[in-house]
Amino acid sequence: MDHGCHFMELAMACERTFIAIKPDGVQRGLVADILGRFERKGFKLVGLKLLTPSRALAEQHYGVHRERPFFAGLVAFITSGPVVAMVWEGEGVIASARVLIGATKPLEAAPGTIRGDLAVDIGRNVVHGSDGPDTAQFEIGLWFQPEELSSWQPADQAWRSEA
Ligand code: IDP
Ligand code: MG
């Protein structure tokens, strides 16, 4: 698949991942903080939109948790208001985003991570990130149409890519 990572592709995989700021993050005014962490890290924003997910979208997104006791509450919460849906691109971005996000339980998330800094409740942990390459591909396709994603090269790409 063409991920738009044309320039100076190096050994590490140039990947895309799906990140969402959940309704609590939007309601608490944390959009700029959360988005800015990915930006400052050096990843490239290739998709961005604000939407309130439909029940069908939420149930597909969290389909792996369908049998879990928290599923109904999780779907009710994620559909309760606007979510900022994003696709970020870069070398190792899938695993790195999970590190930036921190542990699922915010009380166990390290300081410096998004959940470690900004959350206390597992059901209100402010952000979602794909947990692997297959999930990332599925979630990007679920939340975005191909034409909603922009392949672009930062003007300082050559400088960024120097070893
Ligand atoms: P992740 O978001 O860190 O990938 P998952 O295990 O995939 O965590 O769970 C998806 C989301 O479901 C979590 O972010 C959290 O909001 C919610 N969740 C997971 N486990 C529980 C639980 O035990 N109680 C309530 N909500 C949960
Ligand atoms: Mg997960």
CSV table of N, CA and C and ligand atoms in Angstrom, one decimal:
chain,number,residue,atom,x,y,z
A,1,MET,N,0.8,-1.2,0.0
A,1,MET,CA,0.0,0.0,0.0
A,1,MET,C,0.9,1.3,0.0
A,2,ASP,N,0.4,2.3,-0.7
A,2,ASP,CA,1.2,3.5,-0.8
A,2,ASP,C,0.9,4.3,0.4
A,3,HIS,N,1.8,4.5,1.3
A,3,HIS,CA,1.6,5.3,2.5
A,3,HIS,C,2.1,6.7,2.4
A,4,GLY,N,2.6,7.1,1.2
A,4,GLY,CA,3.0,8.4,1.0
A,4,GLY,C,4.4,8.7,1.6
A,5,CYS,N,5.1,7.7,2.0
A,5,CYS,CA,6.4,7.9,2.6
A,5,CYS,C,7.5,7.7,1.6
A,6,HIS,N,7.6,8.6,0.6
A,6,HIS,CA,8.4,8.4,-0.5
A,6,HIS,C,9.9,8.7,-0.3
A,7,PHE,N,10.1,9.8,0.5
A,7,PHE,CA,11.4,10.4,0.6
A,7,PHE,C,12.3,9.7,1.6
A,8,MET,N,13.5,9.2,1.1
A,8,MET,CA,14.5,8.7,1.9
A,8,MET,C,14.0,7.6,2.9
A,9,GLU,N,13.2,6.7,2.3
A,9,GLU,CA,12.7,5.6,3.2
A,9,GLU,C,13.9,4.8,3.8
A,10,LEU,N,13.9,4.7,5.1
A,10,LEU,CA,15.0,4.0,5.8
A,10,LEU,C,14.6,2.6,6.2
A,11,ALA,N,15.4,2.0,7.0
A,11,ALA,CA,15.2,0.6,7.4
A,11,ALA,C,13.9,0.5,8.1
A,12,MET,N,13.5,1.4,9.0
A,12,MET,CA,12.3,1.2,9.8
A,12,MET,C,11.1,1.4,8.9
A,13,ALA,N,10.0,0.7,9.2
A,13,ALA,CA,8.8,0.8,8.4
A,13,ALA,C,8.2,2.2,8.6
A,14,CYS,N,7.8,2.8,7.5
A,14,CYS,CA,7.1,4.0,7.5
A,14,CYS,C,5.6,3.6,7.6
A,15,GLU,N,5.0,4.0,8.7
A,15,GLU,CA,3.6,3.5,9.0
A,15,GLU,C,2.6,4.6,9.1
A,16,ARG,N,1.4,4.2,9.2
A,16,ARG,CA,0.3,5.1,9.6
A,16,ARG,C,-0.5,4.4,10.7
A,17,THR,N,-1.0,5.3,11.6
A,17,THR,CA,-1.8,4.8,12.7
A,17,THR,C,-3.0,5.7,12.9
A,18,PHE,N,-4.0,5.1,13.5
A,18,PHE,CA,-5.3,5.8,13.8
A,18,PHE,C,-5.3,6.2,15.3
A,19,ILE,N,-5.4,7.5,15.5
A,19,ILE,CA,-5.5,8.1,16.8
A,19,ILE,C,-6.8,8.9,17.0
A,20,ALA,N,-7.5,8.7,18.1
A,20,ALA,CA,-8.7,9.5,18.3
A,20,ALA,C,-8.7,10.1,19.7
A,21,ILE,N,-9.1,11.4,19.8
A,21,ILE,CA,-9.3,12.1,21.0
A,21,ILE,C,-10.7,11.8,21.4
A,22,LYS,N,-10.9,11.1,22.5
A,22,LYS,CA,-12.3,10.7,22.9
A,22,LYS,C,-13.1,11.9,23.4
A,23,PRO,N,-14.4,11.7,23.5
A,23,PRO,CA,-15.3,12.8,23.9
A,23,PRO,C,-14.8,13.5,25.2
A,24,ASP,N,-14.2,12.8,26.1
A,24,ASP,CA,-13.8,13.5,27.4
A,24,ASP,C,-12.6,14.4,27.1
A,25,GLY,N,-11.7,14.0,26.2
A,25,GLY,CA,-10.6,14.9,25.8
A,25,GLY,C,-11.1,16.2,25.1
A,26,VAL,N,-12.1,16.0,24.3
A,26,VAL,CA,-12.7,17.2,23.6
A,26,VAL,C,-13.4,18.1,24.6
A,27,GLN,N,-14.3,17.5,25.5
A,27,GLN,CA,-15.0,18.2,26.5
A,27,GLN,C,-14.1,19.0,27.4
A,28,ARG,N,-13.0,18.4,27.8
A,28,ARG,CA,-12.1,19.0,28.7
A,28,ARG,C,-11.1,20.0,28.1
A,29,GLY,N,-11.2,20.2,26.8
A,29,GLY,CA,-10.3,21.2,26.1
A,29,GLY,C,-8.9,20.7,26.0
A,30,LEU,N,-8.7,19.4,25.8
A,30,LEU,CA,-7.4,18.9,25.7
A,30,LEU,C,-6.9,18.6,24.3
A,31,VAL,N,-7.7,19.0,23.3
A,31,VAL,CA,-7.4,18.7,21.9
A,31,VAL,C,-6.0,19.2,21.5
A,32,ALA,N,-5.7,20.5,21.7
A,32,ALA,CA,-4.4,21.0,21.3
A,32,ALA,C,-3.3,20.3,22.0
A,33,ASP,N,-3.4,20.1,23.3
A,33,ASP,CA,-2.3,19.4,24.0
A,33,ASP,C,-2.0,18.0,23.5
A,34,ILE,N,-3.1,17.2,23.2
A,34,ILE,CA,-2.9,15.9,22.8
A,34,ILE,C,-2.4,15.9,21.3
A,35,LEU,N,-3.0,16.6,20.5
A,35,LEU,CA,-2.6,16.7,19.1
A,35,LEU,C,-1.1,17.2,19.0
A,36,GLY,N,-0.8,18.2,19.9
A,36,GLY,CA,0.5,18.8,19.8
A,36,GLY,C,1.6,17.8,20.2
A,37,ARG,N,1.3,16.8,21.1
A,37,ARG,CA,2.3,15.8,21.5
A,37,ARG,C,2.8,15.0,20.3
A,38,PHE,N,1.9,14.6,19.4
A,38,PHE,CA,2.2,13.8,18.2
A,38,PHE,C,3.0,14.7,17.2
A,39,GLU,N,2.6,16.0,17.1
A,39,GLU,CA,3.2,16.9,16.2
A,39,GLU,C,4.6,17.2,16.7
A,40,ARG,N,4.8,17.5,18.0
A,40,ARG,CA,6.1,17.8,18.5
A,40,ARG,C,7.1,16.6,18.4
A,41,LYS,N,6.5,15.4,18.6
A,41,LYS,CA,7.3,14.2,18.5
A,41,LYS,C,8.0,14.1,17.2
A,42,GLY,N,7.3,14.6,16.1
A,42,GLY,CA,7.9,14.5,14.8
A,42,GLY,C,7.1,13.7,13.8
A,43,PHE,N,5.9,13.3,14.2
A,43,PHE,CA,5.1,12.6,13.3
A,43,PHE,C,4.3,13.5,12.4
A,44,LYS,N,3.8,13.0,11.3
A,44,LYS,CA,3.2,13.8,10.3
A,44,LYS,C,1.7,13.5,10.3
A,45,LEU,N,0.9,14.6,10.4
A,45,LEU,CA,-0.6,14.5,10.4
A,45,LEU,C,-1.0,14.3,8.9
A,46,VAL,N,-1.7,13.3,8.6
A,46,VAL,CA,-2.2,13.0,7.3
A,46,VAL,C,-3.7,12.9,7.2
A,47,GLY,N,-4.4,12.9,8.4
A,47,GLY,CA,-5.9,12.9,8.4
A,47,GLY,C,-6.4,13.5,9.7
A,48,LEU,N,-7.4,14.3,9.6
A,48,LEU,CA,-8.0,15.0,10.8
A,48,LEU,C,-9.4,15.4,10.6
A,49,LYS,N,-10.3,15.0,11.5
A,49,LYS,CA,-11.7,15.5,11.4
A,49,LYS,C,-12.3,15.3,12.8
A,50,LEU,N,-13.4,16.2,13.0
A,50,LEU,CA,-14.2,16.1,14.2
A,50,LEU,C,-15.5,15.5,13.8
A,51,LEU,N,-15.9,14.5,14.6
A,51,LEU,CA,-17.2,13.9,14.3
A,51,LEU,C,-17.8,13.2,15.5
A,52,THR,N,-19.1,13.1,15.6
A,52,THR,CA,-19.7,12.3,16.7
A,52,THR,C,-20.0,10.9,16.0
A,53,PRO,N,-19.3,9.9,16.5
A,53,PRO,CA,-19.4,8.6,15.8
A,53,PRO,C,-20.8,8.0,16.0
A,54,SER,N,-21.3,7.4,14.9
A,54,SER,CA,-22.5,6.6,15.0
A,54,SER,C,-22.3,5.4,15.8
A,55,ARG,N,-23.4,4.8,16.3
A,55,ARG,CA,-23.4,3.6,17.0
A,55,ARG,C,-22.7,2.5,16.2
A,56,ALA,N,-23.0,2.4,14.9
A,56,ALA,CA,-22.5,1.4,14.0
A,56,ALA,C,-21.0,1.5,14.0
A,57,LEU,N,-20.5,2.7,13.8
A,57,LEU,CA,-19.0,3.0,13.7
A,57,LEU,C,-18.4,2.6,15.0
A,58,ALA,N,-19.0,3.0,16.2
A,58,ALA,CA,-18.4,2.7,17.5
A,58,ALA,C,-18.4,1.2,17.7
A,59,GLU,N,-19.4,0.5,17.3
A,59,GLU,CA,-19.5,-1.0,17.6
A,59,GLU,C,-18.5,-1.7,16.7
A,60,GLN,N,-18.2,-1.2,15.5
A,60,GLN,CA,-17.2,-1.8,14.7
A,60,GLN,C,-15.8,-1.5,15.2
A,61,HIS,N,-15.6,-0.3,15.6
A,61,HIS,CA,-14.3,0.1,16.1
A,61,HIS,C,-13.9,-0.7,17.3
A,62,TYR,N,-14.8,-0.9,18.2
A,62,TYR,CA,-14.6,-1.7,19.5
A,62,TYR,C,-15.1,-3.1,19.4
A,63,GLY,N,-15.2,-3.6,18.2
A,63,GLY,CA,-15.8,-5.0,17.9
A,63,GLY,C,-15.1,-6.0,18.7
A,64,VAL,N,-13.8,-5.9,18.9
A,64,VAL,CA,-13.0,-7.0,19.6
A,64,VAL,C,-13.5,-7.0,21.1
A,65,HIS,N,-14.1,-6.0,21.6
A,65,HIS,CA,-14.5,-6.0,23.0
A,65,HIS,C,-16.0,-6.3,23.2
A,66,ARG,N,-16.6,-6.7,22.1
A,66,ARG,CA,-18.1,-6.9,22.1
A,66,ARG,C,-18.6,-7.7,23.3
A,67,GLU,N,-17.8,-8.7,23.7
A,67,GLU,CA,-18.3,-9.6,24.8
A,67,GLU,C,-17.9,-9.1,26.1
A,68,ARG,N,-17.2,-8.0,26.2
A,68,ARG,CA,-16.7,-7.6,27.5
A,68,ARG,C,-17.9,-6.8,28.3
A,69,PRO,N,-17.8,-6.9,29.6
A,69,PRO,CA,-18.9,-6.2,30.4
A,69,PRO,C,-19.0,-4.7,30.2
A,70,PHE,N,-17.9,-4.1,29.8
A,70,PHE,CA,-17.9,-2.6,29.7
A,70,PHE,C,-18.3,-2.2,28.3
A,71,PHE,N,-18.6,-3.1,27.4
A,71,PHE,CA,-18.8,-2.8,26.0
A,71,PHE,C,-19.9,-1.8,25.8
A,72,ALA,N,-21.1,-2.0,26.4
A,72,ALA,CA,-22.2,-1.1,26.2
A,72,ALA,C,-21.9,0.3,26.7
A,73,GLY,N,-21.2,0.4,27.8
A,73,GLY,CA,-20.9,1.7,28.4
A,73,GLY,C,-19.8,2.4,27.5
A,74,LEU,N,-18.9,1.6,27.0
A,74,LEU,CA,-17.9,2.1,26.1
A,74,LEU,C,-18.5,2.7,24.8
A,75,VAL,N,-19.4,2.0,24.2
A,75,VAL,CA,-20.0,2.5,23.0
A,75,VAL,C,-20.9,3.7,23.3
A,76,ALA,N,-21.6,3.7,24.4
A,76,ALA,CA,-22.4,4.8,24.8
A,76,ALA,C,-21.5,6.1,25.0
A,77,PHE,N,-20.4,5.9,25.6
A,77,PHE,CA,-19.5,7.0,25.9
A,77,PHE,C,-18.9,7.6,24.6
A,78,ILE,N,-18.4,6.7,23.7
A,78,ILE,CA,-17.7,7.1,22.5
A,78,ILE,C,-18.6,7.8,21.5
A,79,THR,N,-19.9,7.5,21.6
A,79,THR,CA,-20.9,8.1,20.7
A,79,THR,C,-21.6,9.3,21.4
A,80,SER,N,-21.1,9.7,22.6
A,80,SER,CA,-21.8,10.7,23.4
A,80,SER,C,-21.5,12.2,22.9
A,81,GLY,N,-20.5,12.3,22.1
A,81,GLY,CA,-20.2,13.7,21.6
A,81,GLY,C,-19.0,13.6,20.6
A,82,PRO,N,-18.6,14.8,20.2
A,82,PRO,CA,-17.5,14.8,19.2
A,82,PRO,C,-16.2,14.2,19.6
A,83,VAL,N,-15.6,13.5,18.6
A,83,VAL,CA,-14.3,12.9,18.7
A,83,VAL,C,-13.4,13.5,17.7
A,84,VAL,N,-12.2,13.7,18.0
A,84,VAL,CA,-11.2,14.1,17.0
A,84,VAL,C,-10.5,12.9,16.4
A,85,ALA,N,-10.8,12.6,15.2
A,85,ALA,CA,-10.2,11.4,14.5
A,85,ALA,C,-9.0,11.8,13.7
A,86,MET,N,-7.9,11.1,13.9
A,86,MET,CA,-6.7,11.5,13.2
A,86,MET,C,-5.9,10.3,12.6
A,87,VAL,N,-5.2,10.5,11.6
A,87,VAL,CA,-4.2,9.6,11.1
A,87,VAL,C,-2.8,10.2,11.1
A,88,TRP,N,-1.9,9.6,11.8
A,88,TRP,CA,-0.5,10.1,11.9
A,88,TRP,C,0.4,9.1,11.2
A,89,GLU,N,1.4,9.6,10.6
A,89,GLU,CA,2.4,8.9,9.8
A,89,GLU,C,3.8,9.1,10.3
A,90,GLY,N,4.6,8.0,10.2
A,90,GLY,CA,6.0,8.1,10.5
A,90,GLY,C,6.6,6.8,10.8
A,91,GLU,N,7.9,6.8,10.9
A,91,GLU,CA,8.6,5.5,11.2
A,91,GLU,C,8.3,5.1,12.6
A,92,GLY,N,7.8,3.9,12.7
A,92,GLY,CA,7.4,3.3,14.0
A,92,GLY,C,6.3,4.0,14.7
A,93,VAL,N,5.5,4.7,14.0
A,93,VAL,CA,4.4,5.5,14.6
A,93,VAL,C,3.4,4.7,15.4
A,94,ILE,N,3.1,3.5,15.0
A,94,ILE,CA,2.1,2.7,15.7
A,94,ILE,C,2.5,2.4,17.1
A,95,ALA,N,3.7,1.8,17.3
A,95,ALA,CA,4.2,1.5,18.6
A,95,ALA,C,4.5,2.7,19.4
A,96,SER,N,5.1,3.7,18.7
A,96,SER,CA,5.5,5.0,19.4
A,96,SER,C,4.3,5.7,20.0
A,97,ALA,N,3.2,5.7,19.2
A,97,ALA,CA,2.0,6.4,19.7
A,97,ALA,C,1.4,5.7,20.9
A,98,ARG,N,1.5,4.4,21.0
A,98,ARG,CA,1.1,3.7,22.2
A,98,ARG,C,1.9,4.1,23.4
A,99,VAL,N,3.2,4.3,23.2
A,99,VAL,CA,4.1,4.7,24.3
A,99,VAL,C,3.7,6.2,24.7
A,100,LEU,N,3.5,7.0,23.7
A,100,LEU,CA,3.0,8.4,24.0
A,100,LEU,C,1.7,8.4,24.8
A,101,ILE,N,0.8,7.5,24.4
A,101,ILE,CA,-0.5,7.4,25.1
A,101,ILE,C,-0.4,6.9,26.5
A,102,GLY,N,0.3,5.9,26.7
A,102,GLY,CA,0.5,5.3,28.1
A,102,GLY,C,-0.5,4.2,28.3
A,103,ALA,N,-0.4,3.6,29.5
A,103,ALA,CA,-1.2,2.4,29.8
A,103,ALA,C,-2.7,2.7,29.8
A,104,THR,N,-3.5,1.6,29.5
A,104,THR,CA,-4.9,1.7,29.4
A,104,THR,C,-5.5,2.3,30.7
A,105,LYS,N,-5.0,1.8,31.8
A,105,LYS,CA,-5.5,2.3,33.1
A,105,LYS,C,-4.7,3.6,33.5
A,106,PRO,N,-5.3,4.7,33.5
A,106,PRO,CA,-4.5,6.0,33.6
A,106,PRO,C,-3.7,6.0,34.9
A,107,LEU,N,-4.2,5.3,36.0
A,107,LEU,CA,-3.5,5.4,37.2
A,107,LEU,C,-2.2,4.6,37.2
A,108,GLU,N,-2.1,3.7,36.1
A,108,GLU,CA,-0.9,2.9,35.9
A,108,GLU,C,0.0,3.5,34.8
A,109,ALA,N,-0.5,4.5,34.1
A,109,ALA,CA,0.2,5.2,33.0
A,109,ALA,C,1.3,6.1,33.6
A,110,ALA,N,2.5,6.0,33.0
A,110,ALA,CA,3.6,6.7,33.4
A,110,ALA,C,3.4,8.2,33.2
A,111,PRO,N,3.9,9.0,34.2
A,111,PRO,CA,4.0,10.5,34.0
A,111,PRO,C,4.7,10.8,32.7
A,112,GLY,N,4.2,11.8,32.0
A,112,GLY,CA,4.8,12.1,30.7
A,112,GLY,C,4.0,11.6,29.6
A,113,THR,N,3.2,10.5,29.8
A,113,THR,CA,2.3,10.0,28.8
A,113,THR,C,1.0,10.8,28.9
A,114,ILE,N,0.2,10.7,27.8
A,114,ILE,CA,-1.0,11.4,27.7
A,114,ILE,C,-1.9,11.0,28.9
A,115,ARG,N,-2.1,9.7,29.0
A,115,ARG,CA,-3.0,9.2,30.1
A,115,ARG,C,-2.4,9.4,31.5
A,116,GLY,N,-1.1,9.3,31.5
A,116,GLY,CA,-0.4,9.5,32.8
A,116,GLY,C,-0.5,11.0,33.3
A,117,ASP,N,-0.5,11.9,32.4
A,117,ASP,CA,-0.6,13.3,32.7
A,117,ASP,C,-2.0,13.8,32.8
A,118,LEU,N,-3.0,13.2,32.1
A,118,LEU,CA,-4.3,13.9,31.9
A,118,LEU,C,-5.5,13.1,32.3
A,119,ALA,N,-5.3,11.9,32.9
A,119,ALA,CA,-6.5,11.1,33.2
A,119,ALA,C,-6.4,10.3,34.4
A,120,VAL,N,-7.5,9.9,35.0
A,120,VAL,CA,-7.5,9.0,36.2
A,120,VAL,C,-8.4,7.8,36.0
A,121,ASP,N,-9.3,7.8,35.1
A,121,ASP,CA,-10.4,6.8,35.0
A,121,ASP,C,-10.2,6.0,33.7
A,122,ILE,N,-10.3,4.7,33.8
A,122,ILE,CA,-10.1,3.8,32.6
A,122,ILE,C,-11.2,4.0,31.6
A,123,GLY,N,-12.4,4.4,32.1
A,123,GLY,CA,-13.5,4.6,31.1
A,123,GLY,C,-13.5,6.0,30.5
A,124,ARG,N,-12.5,6.9,31.0
A,124,ARG,CA,-12.4,8.2,30.5
A,124,ARG,C,-10.9,8.5,30.3
A,125,ASN,N,-10.3,7.7,29.4
A,125,ASN,CA,-8.8,7.8,29.3
A,125,ASN,C,-8.4,8.6,28.1
A,126,VAL,N,-9.2,9.5,27.6
A,126,VAL,CA,-9.0,10.6,26.7
A,126,VAL,C,-8.5,10.3,25.3
A,127,VAL,N,-7.9,9.2,25.1
A,127,VAL,CA,-7.4,9.0,23.7
A,127,VAL,C,-7.4,7.5,23.4
A,128,HIS,N,-7.5,7.3,22.1
A,128,HIS,CA,-7.4,5.9,21.5
A,128,HIS,C,-6.2,5.9,20.5
A,129,GLY,N,-5.5,4.8,20.5
A,129,GLY,CA,-4.5,4.5,19.5
A,129,GLY,C,-4.5,3.1,19.0
A,130,SER,N,-4.3,2.9,17.7
A,130,SER,CA,-4.3,1.5,17.2
A,130,SER,C,-3.2,0.7,17.9
A,131,ASP,N,-3.4,-0.6,18.1
A,131,ASP,CA,-2.5,-1.4,18.8
A,131,ASP,C,-1.5,-2.3,18.0
A,132,GLY,N,-1.6,-2.2,16.7
A,132,GLY,CA,-0.7,-2.9,15.8
A,132,GLY,C,-1.0,-2.6,14.3
A,133,PRO,N,-0.2,-3.1,13.4
A,133,PRO,CA,-0.4,-2.8,12.0
A,133,PRO,C,-1.7,-3.2,11.4
A,134,ASP,N,-2.2,-4.4,11.8
A,134,ASP,CA,-3.5,-4.8,11.2
A,134,ASP,C,-4.6,-4.0,11.8
A,135,THR,N,-4.6,-3.7,13.1
A,135,THR,CA,-5.6,-2.8,13.7
A,135,THR,C,-5.6,-1.4,13.1
A,136,ALA,N,-4.4,-0.9,12.9
A,136,ALA,CA,-4.2,0.4,12.3
A,136,ALA,C,-4.9,0.5,10.9
A,137,GLN,N,-4.6,-0.5,10.1
A,137,GLN,CA,-5.1,-0.5,8.7
A,137,GLN,C,-6.7,-0.6,8.8
A,138,PHE,N,-7.2,-1.4,9.7
A,138,PHE,CA,-8.6,-1.6,9.8
A,138,PHE,C,-9.3,-0.3,10.3
A,139,GLU,N,-8.7,0.3,11.3
A,139,GLU,CA,-9.3,1.5,11.9
A,139,GLU,C,-9.2,2.7,11.0
A,140,ILE,N,-8.1,2.9,10.3
A,140,ILE,CA,-8.0,4.0,9.3
A,140,ILE,C,-9.1,3.8,8.2
A,141,GLY,N,-9.3,2.6,7.7
A,141,GLY,CA,-10.3,2.4,6.7
A,141,GLY,C,-11.7,2.6,7.2
A,142,LEU,N,-11.9,2.3,8.5
A,142,LEU,CA,-13.2,2.4,9.1
A,142,LEU,C,-13.6,3.9,9.3
A,143,TRP,N,-12.6,4.7,9.7
A,143,TRP,CA,-12.9,6.1,10.1
A,143,TRP,C,-12.7,7.1,8.9
A,144,PHE,N,-11.9,6.8,7.9
A,144,PHE,CA,-11.6,7.7,6.9
A,144,PHE,C,-11.8,7.1,5.5
A,145,GLN,N,-12.3,8.0,4.6
A,145,GLN,CA,-12.3,7.6,3.2
A,145,GLN,C,-10.9,7.9,2.7
A,146,PRO,N,-10.4,7.2,1.6
A,146,PRO,CA,-9.1,7.4,1.1
A,146,PRO,C,-8.8,8.9,0.8
A,147,GLU,N,-9.8,9.5,0.2
A,147,GLU,CA,-9.6,10.9,-0.3
A,147,GLU,C,-9.5,11.9,0.9
A,148,GLU,N,-9.8,11.5,2.1
A,148,GLU,CA,-9.7,12.3,3.3
A,148,GLU,C,-8.3,12.3,3.8
A,149,LEU,N,-7.4,11.5,3.3
A,149,LEU,CA,-6.0,11.4,3.8
A,149,LEU,C,-5.1,12.2,2.8
A,150,SER,N,-4.2,12.9,3.3
A,150,SER,CA,-3.3,13.7,2.5
A,150,SER,C,-1.9,13.2,2.6
A,151,SER,N,-1.3,12.8,1.4
A,151,SER,CA,0.1,12.5,1.4
A,151,SER,C,0.8,13.8,1.1
A,152,TRP,N,1.7,14.1,1.9
A,152,TRP,CA,2.5,15.4,1.7
A,152,TRP,C,3.9,15.3,2.3
A,153,GLN,N,4.8,16.1,1.8
A,153,GLN,CA,6.1,16.1,2.3
A,153,GLN,C,6.4,17.4,3.0
A,154,PRO,N,6.8,17.3,4.3
A,154,PRO,CA,7.2,18.5,5.0
A,154,PRO,C,8.4,19.2,4.3
A,155,ALA,N,8.4,20.5,4.3
A,155,ALA,CA,9.5,21.2,3.6
A,155,ALA,C,10.9,20.9,4.2
A,156,ASP,N,10.9,20.5,5.5
A,156,ASP,CA,12.2,20.1,6.1
A,156,ASP,C,12.4,18.6,6.1
A,157,GLN,N,11.8,17.9,5.2
A,157,GLN,CA,11.8,16.4,5.2
A,157,GLN,C,13.3,15.9,5.2
A,158,ALA,N,14.1,16.5,4.3
A,158,ALA,CA,15.5,16.0,4.2
A,158,ALA,C,16.2,16.2,5.5
A,159,TRP,N,16.0,17.3,6.2
A,159,TRP,CA,16.7,17.5,7.4
A,159,TRP,C,16.2,16.5,8.5
A,160,ARG,N,14.9,16.3,8.5
A,160,ARG,CA,14.3,15.3,9.5
A,160,ARG,C,14.8,13.9,9.3
A,161,SER,N,15.1,13.6,8.0
A,161,SER,CA,15.4,12.2,7.7
A,161,SER,C,16.9,11.9,7.9
A,162,GLU,N,17.7,12.9,8.1
A,162,GLU,CA,19.1,12.6,8.2
A,162,GLU,C,19.4,11.7,9.4
A,163,ALA,N,20.3,10.7,9.2
A,163,ALA,CA,20.6,9.8,10.2
A,163,ALA,C,21.5,10.5,11.3
B,1,IDP,P1,-6.6,0.7,24.8
B,1,IDP,O1,-7.5,1.8,24.6
B,1,IDP,O2,-5.4,1.0,25.7
B,1,IDP,O3,-6.1,0.0,23.6
B,1,IDP,P2,-8.3,-1.6,25.3
B,1,IDP,O4,-8.0,-2.8,26.2
B,1,IDP,O5,-8.3,-1.9,23.8
B,1,IDP,O6,-7.4,-0.4,25.7
B,1,IDP,O7,-9.8,-1.1,25.7
B,1,IDP,C1,-10.4,-0.2,24.9
B,1,IDP,C2,-11.0,0.9,25.8
B,1,IDP,O8,-12.1,0.3,26.6
B,1,IDP,C3,-10.1,1.5,26.8
B,1,IDP,O9,-9.3,2.6,26.3
B,1,IDP,C4,-11.0,1.9,27.9
B,1,IDP,O10,-11.6,3.2,27.6
B,1,IDP,C5,-12.1,0.9,27.8
B,1,IDP,N1,-11.9,-0.2,28.8
B,1,IDP,C6,-11.0,-1.2,28.8
B,1,IDP,N2,-11.0,-2.0,29.8
B,1,IDP,C7,-12.0,-1.5,30.6
B,1,IDP,C8,-12.6,-1.9,31.9
B,1,IDP,O11,-12.2,-2.8,32.5
B,1,IDP,N3,-13.6,-1.1,32.4
B,1,IDP,C9,-14.0,0.0,31.7
B,1,IDP,N4,-13.5,0.4,30.5
B,1,IDP,C10,-12.6,-0.3,30.0
B,2,MG,MG,-7.2,-1.1,22.2
